[in-house]
Short mmCIF file of C-alpha atoms and ligand atoms in Angstrom, two decimals:
data_model
loop_
_atom_site.label_atom_id
_atom_site.label_comp_id
_atom_site.label_asym_id
_atom_site.label_seq_id
_atom_site.Cartn_x
_atom_site.Cartn_y
_atom_site.Cartn_z
CA MET A 1 32.17 -7.11 -9.04
CA ARG A 2 32.38 -3.45 -10.09
CA GLU A 3 31.85 -4.31 -13.77
CA LEU A 4 28.83 -6.49 -13.00
CA LEU A 5 27.19 -3.90 -10.77
CA GLU A 6 27.81 -1.10 -13.25
CA ASN A 7 26.34 -3.30 -15.96
CA ALA A 8 23.23 -3.85 -13.80
CA ALA A 9 22.93 -0.10 -13.12
CA GLN A 10 23.20 0.69 -16.86
CA ARG A 11 20.56 -1.88 -17.70
CA ALA A 12 18.23 -0.54 -14.99
CA ILE A 13 18.71 3.04 -16.19
CA SER A 14 17.99 2.06 -19.82
CA TYR A 15 14.88 0.24 -18.65
CA LEU A 16 13.59 3.29 -16.79
CA ASP A 17 14.50 5.59 -19.70
CA GLY A 18 12.41 3.45 -22.02
CA LEU A 19 9.24 3.41 -19.92
CA ASP A 20 7.73 6.55 -21.38
CA SER A 21 7.91 5.34 -24.97
CA ARG A 22 6.79 1.73 -24.54
CA GLY A 23 3.31 0.30 -24.06
CA VAL A 24 2.38 0.00 -20.38
CA ALA A 25 1.34 -3.66 -20.70
CA PRO A 26 3.95 -6.08 -22.05
CA THR A 27 3.29 -7.43 -25.54
CA PRO A 28 2.05 -11.04 -25.84
CA GLU A 29 5.31 -11.83 -27.70
CA ALA A 30 7.40 -10.57 -24.78
CA VAL A 31 5.33 -12.62 -22.34
CA SER A 32 5.61 -15.75 -24.47
CA LYS A 33 9.43 -15.42 -24.47
CA LEU A 34 9.40 -15.87 -20.67
CA SER A 35 9.25 -19.61 -21.35
CA MET A 36 12.98 -19.32 -22.12
CA LEU A 37 13.54 -19.07 -18.36
CA ASP A 38 11.34 -22.03 -17.52
CA THR A 39 14.10 -24.64 -17.69
CA SER A 40 15.33 -27.31 -15.34
CA MET A 41 17.80 -26.26 -12.65
CA PRO A 42 21.27 -25.94 -14.20
CA VAL A 43 23.98 -28.21 -12.86
CA GLU A 44 26.97 -26.23 -14.11
CA PRO A 45 27.69 -22.64 -12.98
CA ASP A 46 27.27 -19.83 -15.50
CA ARG A 47 28.95 -16.44 -15.86
CA ASP A 48 27.27 -13.66 -13.84
CA GLU A 49 27.19 -11.39 -16.93
CA THR A 50 25.29 -14.07 -18.86
CA VAL A 51 22.77 -14.49 -16.05
CA LEU A 52 22.20 -10.74 -15.83
CA LYS A 53 21.88 -10.39 -19.61
CA LEU A 54 19.31 -13.19 -19.76
CA LEU A 55 17.28 -11.66 -16.96
CA ASP A 56 17.28 -8.24 -18.59
CA GLU A 57 16.69 -9.33 -22.16
CA VAL A 58 13.92 -11.79 -21.35
CA CYS A 59 12.24 -10.27 -18.28
CA SER A 60 12.48 -6.50 -18.77
CA PRO A 61 10.27 -6.43 -21.91
CA ALA A 62 7.76 -8.72 -20.17
CA THR A 63 7.27 -6.42 -17.20
CA THR A 64 4.31 -4.09 -16.82
CA ALA A 65 5.46 -0.47 -16.72
CA MET A 66 4.29 0.08 -13.14
CA ALA A 67 7.28 2.34 -12.48
CA GLY A 68 6.22 4.55 -15.40
CA PRO A 69 3.92 7.56 -15.42
CA ARG A 70 0.74 6.05 -16.92
CA PHE A 71 0.00 2.96 -14.87
CA PHE A 72 -3.32 3.63 -13.13
CA GLY A 73 -4.27 0.11 -12.06
CA PHE A 74 -4.98 -1.07 -8.50
CA VAL A 75 -3.37 1.59 -6.26
CA ILE A 76 0.28 1.49 -7.24
CA GLY A 77 3.01 4.04 -6.84
CA GLY A 78 6.29 4.17 -8.74
CA SER A 79 9.69 4.57 -7.12
CA LEU A 80 11.00 8.07 -6.57
CA PRO A 81 14.56 8.09 -7.99
CA ILE A 82 16.10 8.75 -4.56
CA THR A 83 14.24 5.78 -3.10
CA LEU A 84 15.52 3.44 -5.79
CA ALA A 85 19.04 4.77 -5.24
CA ALA A 86 18.69 4.30 -1.46
CA ASN A 87 17.34 0.80 -2.08
CA TRP A 88 20.43 -0.07 -4.14
CA LEU A 89 22.75 1.28 -1.47
CA ALA A 90 20.93 -0.51 1.34
CA GLY A 91 21.03 -3.67 -0.77
CA ALA A 92 24.80 -3.36 -0.85
CA TRP A 93 24.88 -2.92 2.93
CA ASP A 94 22.86 -6.16 3.28
CA GLN A 95 22.00 -5.41 6.89
CA ASN A 96 19.87 -7.89 8.76
CA SER A 97 18.02 -5.14 10.62
CA ALA A 98 16.49 -7.02 13.49
CA TYR A 99 18.53 -5.54 16.34
CA TYR A 100 20.01 -2.15 17.05
CA ASN A 101 23.23 -3.58 18.46
CA ALA A 102 24.10 -5.39 15.24
CA THR A 103 22.77 -2.81 12.78
CA PRO A 104 22.78 0.61 14.46
CA ALA A 105 22.74 2.62 11.20
CA THR A 106 19.62 1.11 9.68
CA ALA A 107 17.88 0.81 13.07
CA LEU A 108 18.40 4.53 13.67
CA VAL A 109 17.31 5.53 10.16
CA GLU A 110 14.10 3.51 10.64
CA LEU A 111 13.46 5.12 14.02
CA VAL A 112 13.83 8.60 12.55
CA ALA A 113 11.58 7.75 9.58
CA LEU A 114 9.00 6.39 12.00
CA ARG A 115 8.98 9.56 14.09
CA TRP A 116 8.68 11.74 10.99
CA LEU A 117 5.77 9.69 9.65
CA ILE A 118 3.86 9.77 12.93
CA LYS A 119 4.19 13.58 12.95
CA LEU A 120 3.30 13.84 9.26
CA PHE A 121 0.07 11.87 9.80
CA GLY A 122 -0.78 13.85 12.96
CA LEU A 123 -0.96 10.67 15.06
CA PRO A 124 -0.12 10.33 18.77
CA ALA A 125 3.62 10.87 19.32
CA GLU A 126 3.88 7.88 21.66
CA SER A 127 2.77 5.43 18.93
CA ALA A 128 4.98 2.48 18.07
CA GLY A 129 5.48 1.31 14.52
CA ALA A 130 6.62 -1.58 12.39
CA PHE A 131 8.05 -1.41 8.88
CA VAL A 132 6.62 -4.43 7.10
CA THR A 133 5.92 -5.56 3.54
CA GLY A 134 2.66 -3.74 2.83
CA ALA A 135 -0.79 -2.91 4.11
CA THR A 136 -1.80 -6.56 4.42
CA LEU A 137 1.03 -7.18 6.88
CA SER A 138 0.52 -3.80 8.55
CA ASN A 139 -3.15 -4.64 9.10
CA PHE A 140 -2.04 -8.04 10.38
CA SER A 141 0.53 -6.56 12.78
CA ALA A 142 -1.74 -3.85 14.14
CA LEU A 143 -4.58 -6.35 14.55
CA ALA A 144 -2.25 -8.68 16.44
CA ALA A 145 -1.66 -5.77 18.84
CA ALA A 146 -5.43 -5.15 18.97
CA ARG A 147 -6.04 -8.81 19.77
CA HIS A 148 -3.48 -8.62 22.57
CA GLY A 149 -5.00 -5.40 23.92
CA VAL A 150 -8.64 -6.48 24.06
CA LEU A 151 -7.83 -9.92 25.47
CA GLN A 152 -5.46 -8.49 28.06
CA SER A 153 -8.37 -6.33 29.29
CA ALA A 154 -10.36 -9.56 29.62
CA GLY A 155 -7.54 -11.16 31.66
CA TRP A 156 -6.20 -13.41 28.90
CA ASN A 157 -2.61 -13.56 27.65
CA ILE A 158 -3.06 -14.49 24.02
CA GLU A 159 0.62 -14.95 23.17
CA ALA A 160 1.12 -17.36 26.08
CA GLU A 161 -2.20 -19.20 26.03
CA GLY A 162 -3.29 -19.06 22.40
CA MET A 163 -6.82 -18.75 21.07
CA PHE A 164 -8.15 -22.06 22.45
CA GLY A 165 -10.41 -21.23 25.36
CA ALA A 166 -9.85 -17.48 25.01
CA PRO A 167 -12.76 -15.10 25.55
CA PRO A 168 -14.39 -14.57 22.13
CA ILE A 169 -13.56 -11.35 20.32
CA THR A 170 -16.26 -9.47 18.42
CA VAL A 171 -14.89 -8.01 15.19
CA ILE A 172 -16.85 -5.24 13.47
CA VAL A 173 -16.03 -4.04 9.94
CA GLY A 174 -17.68 -1.91 7.27
CA ALA A 175 -19.44 -3.80 4.46
CA GLU A 176 -16.76 -2.52 2.05
CA VAL A 177 -13.79 -3.72 4.11
CA HIS A 178 -10.69 -4.54 2.04
CA PRO A 179 -10.26 -8.31 1.56
CA SER A 180 -6.71 -8.17 2.94
CA VAL A 181 -8.17 -7.23 6.34
CA ILE A 182 -10.36 -10.32 6.24
CA LYS A 183 -7.30 -12.40 5.37
CA SER A 184 -5.39 -10.91 8.31
CA LEU A 185 -8.26 -11.77 10.65
CA GLY A 186 -8.13 -15.35 9.39
CA LEU A 187 -4.38 -15.54 9.97
CA LEU A 188 -4.85 -14.23 13.50
CA GLY A 189 -7.38 -16.93 14.38
CA MET A 190 -10.23 -14.44 14.61
CA GLY A 191 -11.96 -15.99 11.59
CA ARG A 192 -12.79 -14.73 8.14
CA ASN A 193 -16.53 -15.28 8.70
CA ARG A 194 -17.00 -14.30 12.34
CA LEU A 195 -17.51 -10.64 11.47
CA ILE A 196 -20.27 -8.15 11.98
CA LYS A 197 -20.56 -6.10 8.79
CA VAL A 198 -21.91 -2.60 9.23
CA PRO A 199 -23.90 -1.20 6.29
CA VAL A 200 -22.27 1.53 4.21
CA ASP A 201 -23.58 4.43 2.14
CA GLY A 202 -23.58 4.53 -1.68
CA GLN A 203 -19.90 5.53 -1.68
CA GLY A 204 -18.77 2.86 0.80
CA ARG A 205 -18.57 4.89 4.03
CA MET A 206 -19.49 2.98 7.18
CA ARG A 207 -22.79 4.26 8.61
CA ALA A 208 -21.76 4.97 12.20
CA GLU A 209 -25.39 5.07 13.37
CA ALA A 210 -25.69 1.43 12.23
CA LEU A 211 -22.88 0.21 14.53
CA PRO A 212 -24.20 -2.51 16.84
CA SER A 213 -24.06 -2.10 20.61
CA MET A 214 -20.73 -3.41 21.86
CA SER A 215 -19.57 -5.23 24.96
CA GLY A 216 -16.70 -7.54 25.87
CA PRO A 217 -13.49 -7.80 23.83
CA THR A 218 -14.28 -5.93 20.60
CA ILE A 219 -12.29 -4.63 17.65
CA VAL A 220 -13.82 -2.16 15.20
CA ILE A 221 -12.04 -1.84 11.86
CA ALA A 222 -12.56 1.40 9.97
CA GLN A 223 -11.16 2.45 6.62
CA ALA A 224 -9.36 5.53 5.30
CA GLY A 225 -9.61 5.37 1.53
CA ASN A 226 -11.93 2.80 0.00
CA VAL A 227 -10.02 0.92 -2.70
CA ASN A 228 -12.76 1.66 -5.25
CA THR A 229 -14.16 5.07 -4.41
CA GLY A 230 -11.44 6.51 -2.14
CA VAL A 231 -13.93 7.56 0.58
CA PHE A 232 -13.33 7.64 4.35
CA ASP A 233 -15.32 6.30 7.30
CA PRO A 234 -16.59 8.76 9.94
CA PHE A 235 -13.78 8.22 12.45
CA THR A 236 -14.95 10.62 15.15
CA GLU A 237 -18.32 8.91 15.58
CA ILE A 238 -16.87 5.42 15.24
CA CYS A 239 -14.16 6.07 17.85
CA GLU A 240 -16.63 7.67 20.28
CA ARG A 241 -19.06 4.75 20.05
CA ALA A 242 -16.31 2.13 20.24
CA HIS A 243 -14.36 3.71 23.07
CA GLU A 244 -17.47 4.17 25.20
CA ALA A 245 -17.68 0.36 25.12
CA GLY A 246 -13.95 -0.18 25.68
CA ALA A 247 -13.45 -1.44 22.10
CA TRP A 248 -10.27 -1.06 20.06
CA VAL A 249 -10.48 0.92 16.81
CA HIS A 250 -8.13 0.02 13.97
CA VAL A 251 -7.96 2.03 10.72
CA ASP A 252 -6.92 0.51 7.41
CA GLY A 253 -5.39 3.53 5.70
CA ALA A 254 -3.40 1.75 3.00
CA PHE A 255 -3.40 4.85 0.83
CA GLY A 256 -5.99 7.10 2.51
CA LEU A 257 -3.83 7.92 5.52
CA TRP A 258 -1.76 10.06 3.13
CA ALA A 259 -4.73 12.44 2.84
CA ALA A 260 -3.73 13.66 6.31
CA THR A 261 -0.49 15.08 4.94
CA THR A 262 -2.00 18.02 3.08
CA PRO A 263 -4.54 20.67 4.08
CA ALA A 264 -6.39 20.05 0.78
CA THR A 265 -7.60 16.61 1.93
CA ALA A 266 -6.84 16.49 5.67
CA ALA A 267 -10.51 17.05 6.57
CA LEU A 268 -11.29 13.59 5.16
CA THR A 269 -9.24 12.06 7.98
CA GLN A 270 -10.88 14.05 10.75
CA GLY A 271 -10.95 12.10 14.02
CA ILE A 272 -8.50 9.48 12.76
CA ALA A 273 -5.98 10.21 15.54
CA LYS A 274 -8.54 9.01 18.09
CA ALA A 275 -8.14 5.42 16.85
CA ASP A 276 -5.86 2.88 18.55
CA SER A 277 -3.96 1.58 15.53
CA TRP A 278 -3.43 2.32 11.85
CA ALA A 279 -2.08 0.55 8.80
CA THR A 280 -0.67 2.18 5.71
CA ASP A 281 1.35 1.42 2.64
CA LEU A 282 4.60 3.11 1.73
CA HIS A 283 4.92 1.49 -1.70
CA LYS A 284 1.68 3.14 -2.74
CA TRP A 285 1.55 6.89 -2.22
CA LEU A 286 5.00 7.51 -0.78
CA ASN A 287 6.40 5.92 -3.96
CA VAL A 288 9.12 3.76 -2.47
CA PRO A 289 10.07 0.45 -4.16
CA TYR A 290 8.15 -2.73 -3.37
CA ASP A 291 7.50 -3.97 -0.80
CA SER A 292 6.88 -1.54 2.01
CA GLY A 293 4.17 -0.81 4.56
CA LEU A 294 3.81 0.54 8.08
CA ALA A 295 1.78 -0.51 11.12
CA LEU A 296 1.26 2.05 13.86
CA VAL A 297 -0.08 1.34 17.33
CA ARG A 298 -0.83 3.97 19.98
CA ASP A 299 0.02 1.70 22.93
CA ALA A 300 3.56 0.55 22.14
CA ASP A 301 3.41 -2.20 24.79
CA THR A 302 0.64 -4.04 22.96
CA LEU A 303 2.58 -4.16 19.68
CA ARG A 304 5.74 -5.28 21.49
CA ALA A 305 3.82 -7.89 23.45
CA ALA A 306 2.40 -9.29 20.21
CA MET A 307 5.68 -9.27 18.27
CA ALA A 308 8.80 -9.42 20.44
CA ILE A 309 10.64 -12.71 20.84
CA THR A 310 13.43 -13.52 23.16
CA ALA A 311 16.11 -16.18 22.90
CA GLU A 312 19.36 -16.59 24.72
CA TYR A 313 21.60 -15.81 21.76
CA LEU A 314 19.63 -12.80 20.53
CA PRO A 315 20.89 -9.36 21.62
CA THR A 316 17.51 -8.01 22.74
CA THR A 317 18.61 -5.90 25.67
CA SER A 318 19.24 -2.47 24.27
CA PRO A 319 18.31 1.03 25.31
CA PHE A 320 17.56 1.58 21.62
CA ARG A 321 14.67 0.45 19.47
CA ASN A 322 15.11 -3.06 18.11
CA PRO A 323 13.10 -3.13 14.85
CA SER A 324 12.19 -6.80 15.17
CA ASP A 325 10.55 -6.25 18.57
CA TYR A 326 7.71 -4.72 16.54
CA THR A 327 7.51 -6.86 13.40
CA PRO A 328 6.34 -10.39 12.56
CA GLU A 329 9.79 -11.08 11.04
CA LEU A 330 13.06 -11.57 12.89
CA SER A 331 15.57 -11.36 10.02
CA ARG A 332 14.47 -8.48 7.84
CA ARG A 333 15.75 -5.89 5.42
CA ALA A 334 15.56 -2.28 6.59
CA ARG A 335 12.60 -1.07 4.55
CA GLY A 336 12.71 2.20 6.44
CA VAL A 337 15.88 3.27 4.60
CA GLU A 338 14.05 4.12 1.36
CA VAL A 339 11.26 5.64 3.42
CA TRP A 340 13.70 7.92 5.22
CA ALA A 341 15.23 8.88 1.86
CA ALA A 342 11.81 9.78 0.41
CA LEU A 343 10.89 11.88 3.45
CA ARG A 344 14.29 13.58 3.61
CA SER A 345 14.22 14.36 -0.10
CA LEU A 346 10.61 15.53 -0.47
CA GLY A 347 10.11 17.17 2.89
CA SER A 348 6.54 17.59 4.11
CA LYS A 349 6.03 20.22 1.41
CA GLY A 350 7.01 17.84 -1.40
CA ILE A 351 4.75 15.12 -0.03
CA SER A 352 1.82 17.46 0.26
CA GLU A 353 2.39 18.66 -3.32
CA MET A 354 2.56 15.08 -4.65
CA ILE A 355 -0.70 14.06 -2.93
CA GLU A 356 -2.49 17.21 -4.07
CA ARG A 357 -1.20 16.84 -7.63
CA ASN A 358 -2.43 13.24 -7.91
CA CYS A 359 -5.85 14.21 -6.49
CA ARG A 360 -6.14 17.06 -8.99
CA GLN A 361 -5.15 14.68 -11.79
CA ALA A 362 -7.86 12.22 -10.67
CA ARG A 363 -10.43 15.02 -10.84
CA ARG A 364 -9.21 15.87 -14.34
CA PHE A 365 -9.73 12.24 -15.43
CA ALA A 366 -13.28 12.36 -14.06
CA GLU A 367 -14.01 15.69 -15.73
CA GLY A 368 -12.56 14.59 -19.09
CA LEU A 369 -14.43 11.29 -19.17
CA GLU A 370 -17.71 12.92 -18.12
CA ALA A 371 -17.28 15.57 -20.81
CA ALA A 372 -16.86 12.73 -23.33
CA GLY A 373 -20.23 11.32 -22.23
CA TYR A 374 -19.20 8.56 -19.81
CA LYS A 375 -20.55 8.09 -16.30
CA VAL A 376 -18.34 8.64 -13.26
CA LEU A 377 -19.79 6.52 -10.46
CA ASN A 378 -18.01 7.96 -7.44
CA GLU A 379 -17.54 11.27 -5.68
CA VAL A 380 -13.91 11.93 -6.55
CA VAL A 381 -12.74 12.91 -3.07
CA LEU A 382 -9.20 11.58 -3.42
CA ASN A 383 -7.25 9.78 -6.17
CA GLN A 384 -9.76 7.14 -7.27
CA VAL A 385 -12.12 7.41 -10.24
CA LEU A 386 -14.74 4.82 -11.23
CA VAL A 387 -16.09 5.14 -14.75
CA SER A 388 -18.77 3.15 -16.52
CA PHE A 389 -18.81 3.05 -20.32
CA GLY A 390 -22.32 1.56 -20.40
CA GLU A 391 -23.30 -2.10 -20.23
CA PRO A 392 -20.90 -4.39 -18.26
CA GLU A 393 -19.74 -6.11 -21.48
CA THR A 394 -19.04 -2.75 -23.14
CA THR A 395 -17.10 -1.50 -20.10
CA ASN A 396 -15.07 -4.71 -19.92
CA ARG A 397 -14.35 -4.59 -23.66
CA ILE A 398 -13.17 -0.99 -23.38
CA ILE A 399 -10.93 -1.77 -20.39
CA ALA A 400 -9.32 -4.60 -22.38
CA GLY A 401 -8.97 -2.24 -25.37
CA ILE A 402 -7.27 0.44 -23.26
CA GLN A 403 -4.83 -2.11 -21.84
CA LYS A 404 -4.06 -3.42 -25.33
CA GLU A 405 -3.63 0.04 -26.86
CA GLY A 406 -0.88 0.59 -24.31
CA THR A 407 -0.81 4.33 -23.60
CA SER A 408 -2.07 3.68 -20.08
CA TRP A 409 -3.28 0.78 -17.96
CA CYS A 410 -6.43 0.64 -15.80
CA GLY A 411 -8.19 -2.32 -14.25
CA GLY A 412 -11.84 -3.22 -13.85
CA THR A 413 -14.02 -3.55 -10.79
CA VAL A 414 -17.63 -4.06 -9.80
CA TRP A 415 -18.83 -1.29 -7.53
CA GLN A 416 -22.08 -2.03 -5.70
CA GLY A 417 -23.32 -4.05 -8.68
CA GLN A 418 -22.00 -1.74 -11.42
CA THR A 419 -19.12 -2.77 -13.66
CA ALA A 420 -16.56 0.01 -13.89
CA MET A 421 -13.04 0.92 -14.91
CA ARG A 422 -10.98 2.05 -11.94
CA ILE A 423 -8.41 4.80 -12.34
CA SER A 424 -6.03 5.27 -9.46
CA VAL A 425 -3.54 8.13 -9.64
CA SER A 426 -0.74 7.57 -7.18
CA SER A 427 2.57 7.91 -8.98
CA TRP A 428 5.14 10.66 -8.45
CA ALA A 429 5.98 10.32 -12.17
CA THR A 430 2.55 11.18 -13.60
CA THR A 431 2.54 14.62 -15.20
CA ASP A 432 -0.47 16.59 -16.34
CA ALA A 433 0.61 15.83 -19.91
CA ASP A 434 0.44 12.09 -19.08
CA VAL A 435 -3.12 12.56 -17.89
CA GLU A 436 -4.15 14.35 -21.11
CA LYS A 437 -2.37 11.75 -23.27
CA SER A 438 -4.06 8.92 -21.36
CA LEU A 439 -7.49 10.60 -21.49
CA ASP A 440 -7.25 11.09 -25.26
CA ALA A 441 -6.26 7.45 -25.76
CA MET A 442 -9.00 6.16 -23.41
CA ILE A 443 -11.70 8.18 -25.14
CA CYS A 444 -10.47 7.15 -28.57
CA VAL A 445 -10.55 3.43 -27.62
CA ALA A 446 -13.94 3.84 -25.93
CA LYS A 447 -15.46 5.43 -29.04
CA GLU A 448 -14.06 2.72 -31.32
CA GLU A 449 -15.15 -0.12 -29.01
CA ARG A 450 -18.62 1.31 -28.46
CA VAL A 451 -19.52 1.14 -32.14
CA LYS A 452 -18.40 -2.51 -32.43
C1 PLP B 1 -7.65 -0.22 1.62
C2 PLP B 1 -6.59 -1.24 1.35
N1 PLP B 1 -6.18 -2.05 2.35
C3 PLP B 1 -5.22 -2.98 2.17
C4 PLP B 1 -4.62 -3.14 0.94
C5 PLP B 1 -3.56 -4.19 0.78
O1 PLP B 1 -2.33 -3.60 0.54
P1 PLP B 1 -1.03 -4.44 0.13
O2 PLP B 1 -1.34 -5.01 -1.23
O3 PLP B 1 0.06 -3.44 0.09
O4 PLP B 1 -0.81 -5.51 1.13
C6 PLP B 1 -5.01 -2.33 -0.12
C7 PLP B 1 -4.41 -2.48 -1.46
O5 PLP B 1 -4.78 -1.86 -2.42
C8 PLP B 1 -6.00 -1.34 0.09
O6 PLP B 1 -6.39 -0.50 -0.89
#
């Protein structure tokens, strides 16, 4: 076993060492070689070393260098070295972290990480939390608690009675709500189409004055960090209006909640602590390995009521926190271990520096591209930059050219009718030199493509 695991560690280290000097996107040749793995299920066993070698030699070159310093697509963090190391160690522990009694070490580490995060975000100390796979599942979990809360106030026990015959819930979102929230609403039986969409401004912020009047069971979903522009909804006004009517306010803060961790951007999150629940990602800006997110709910009872299960053989009675009393899963890996390691290693100072650095790097991208004559479409308030290179076809051609050239990787988007390239800076590994190198390559490709 030792030899195999050391072999795997060596291969992983070589892979990471090579990220800086390879193209960010895999080559078409590397992708075409993946067909070597597309075979029928083997009947005979094979040597572990052979299996590992095949995986490394065929798959590693066909990966996208998301763990490297110049991947700026979607909103994707890398893995801080300590978080990858903690992930390996926790993998060896193989703890099914559902219950404290069976897995006290990982249950405690998760509890501590949860407390630290609540403090870091400036959220109510009594909040409960769930370590889940990402913001989609954290939105789902927090909205399950919201559904319980608003229906309980209407005298309906949703977990016991289900949605059939339940009082209808009004769900209010901003027009630029993230699609994963809509998916979560569908999964929760609240419908993907039964939404009231509140108009937003030119940057995507919900216009609080346009909120409809509210009555009966109501959930308002606000956003911290629009996936295109990075802007924030006006939480103070939204919470005041919603709470006057007894509504629940949930905030999707997949990456934007991290703005609360540094004085440089904390003002963007003003009023956010007045909400009732929050969702964030840990695999984005905290830079822990995939997949990792966190749901937070002010009223712990509502999250527990939505998530806890009981069965005779399950050791639920415990004076300690049972992780699975708060999550959709029963059997689960302890995602909080890498989170604890990141927080313990960076400290609040290191986190604040990382967030500030990425925001400064995003501003540098905007400045450099504007100076080269291209149009930045958004107010760069956080880590997101939207740039248009001209006509939609030109912009799309340049995005494809940048991806092919390989120095960096950015994706495309359409922002309020305008085709744009989206740059998202959220990796611990990105240095200022990486930004300059990427800018030079982007501008060079853009100039070449524009004359075609
Ligand atoms: C605002 C927002 N909400 C939710 C999500 C979904 O996150 P995940 O892919 O981690 O489930 C994203 C992803 O980019 C996002 O930006």
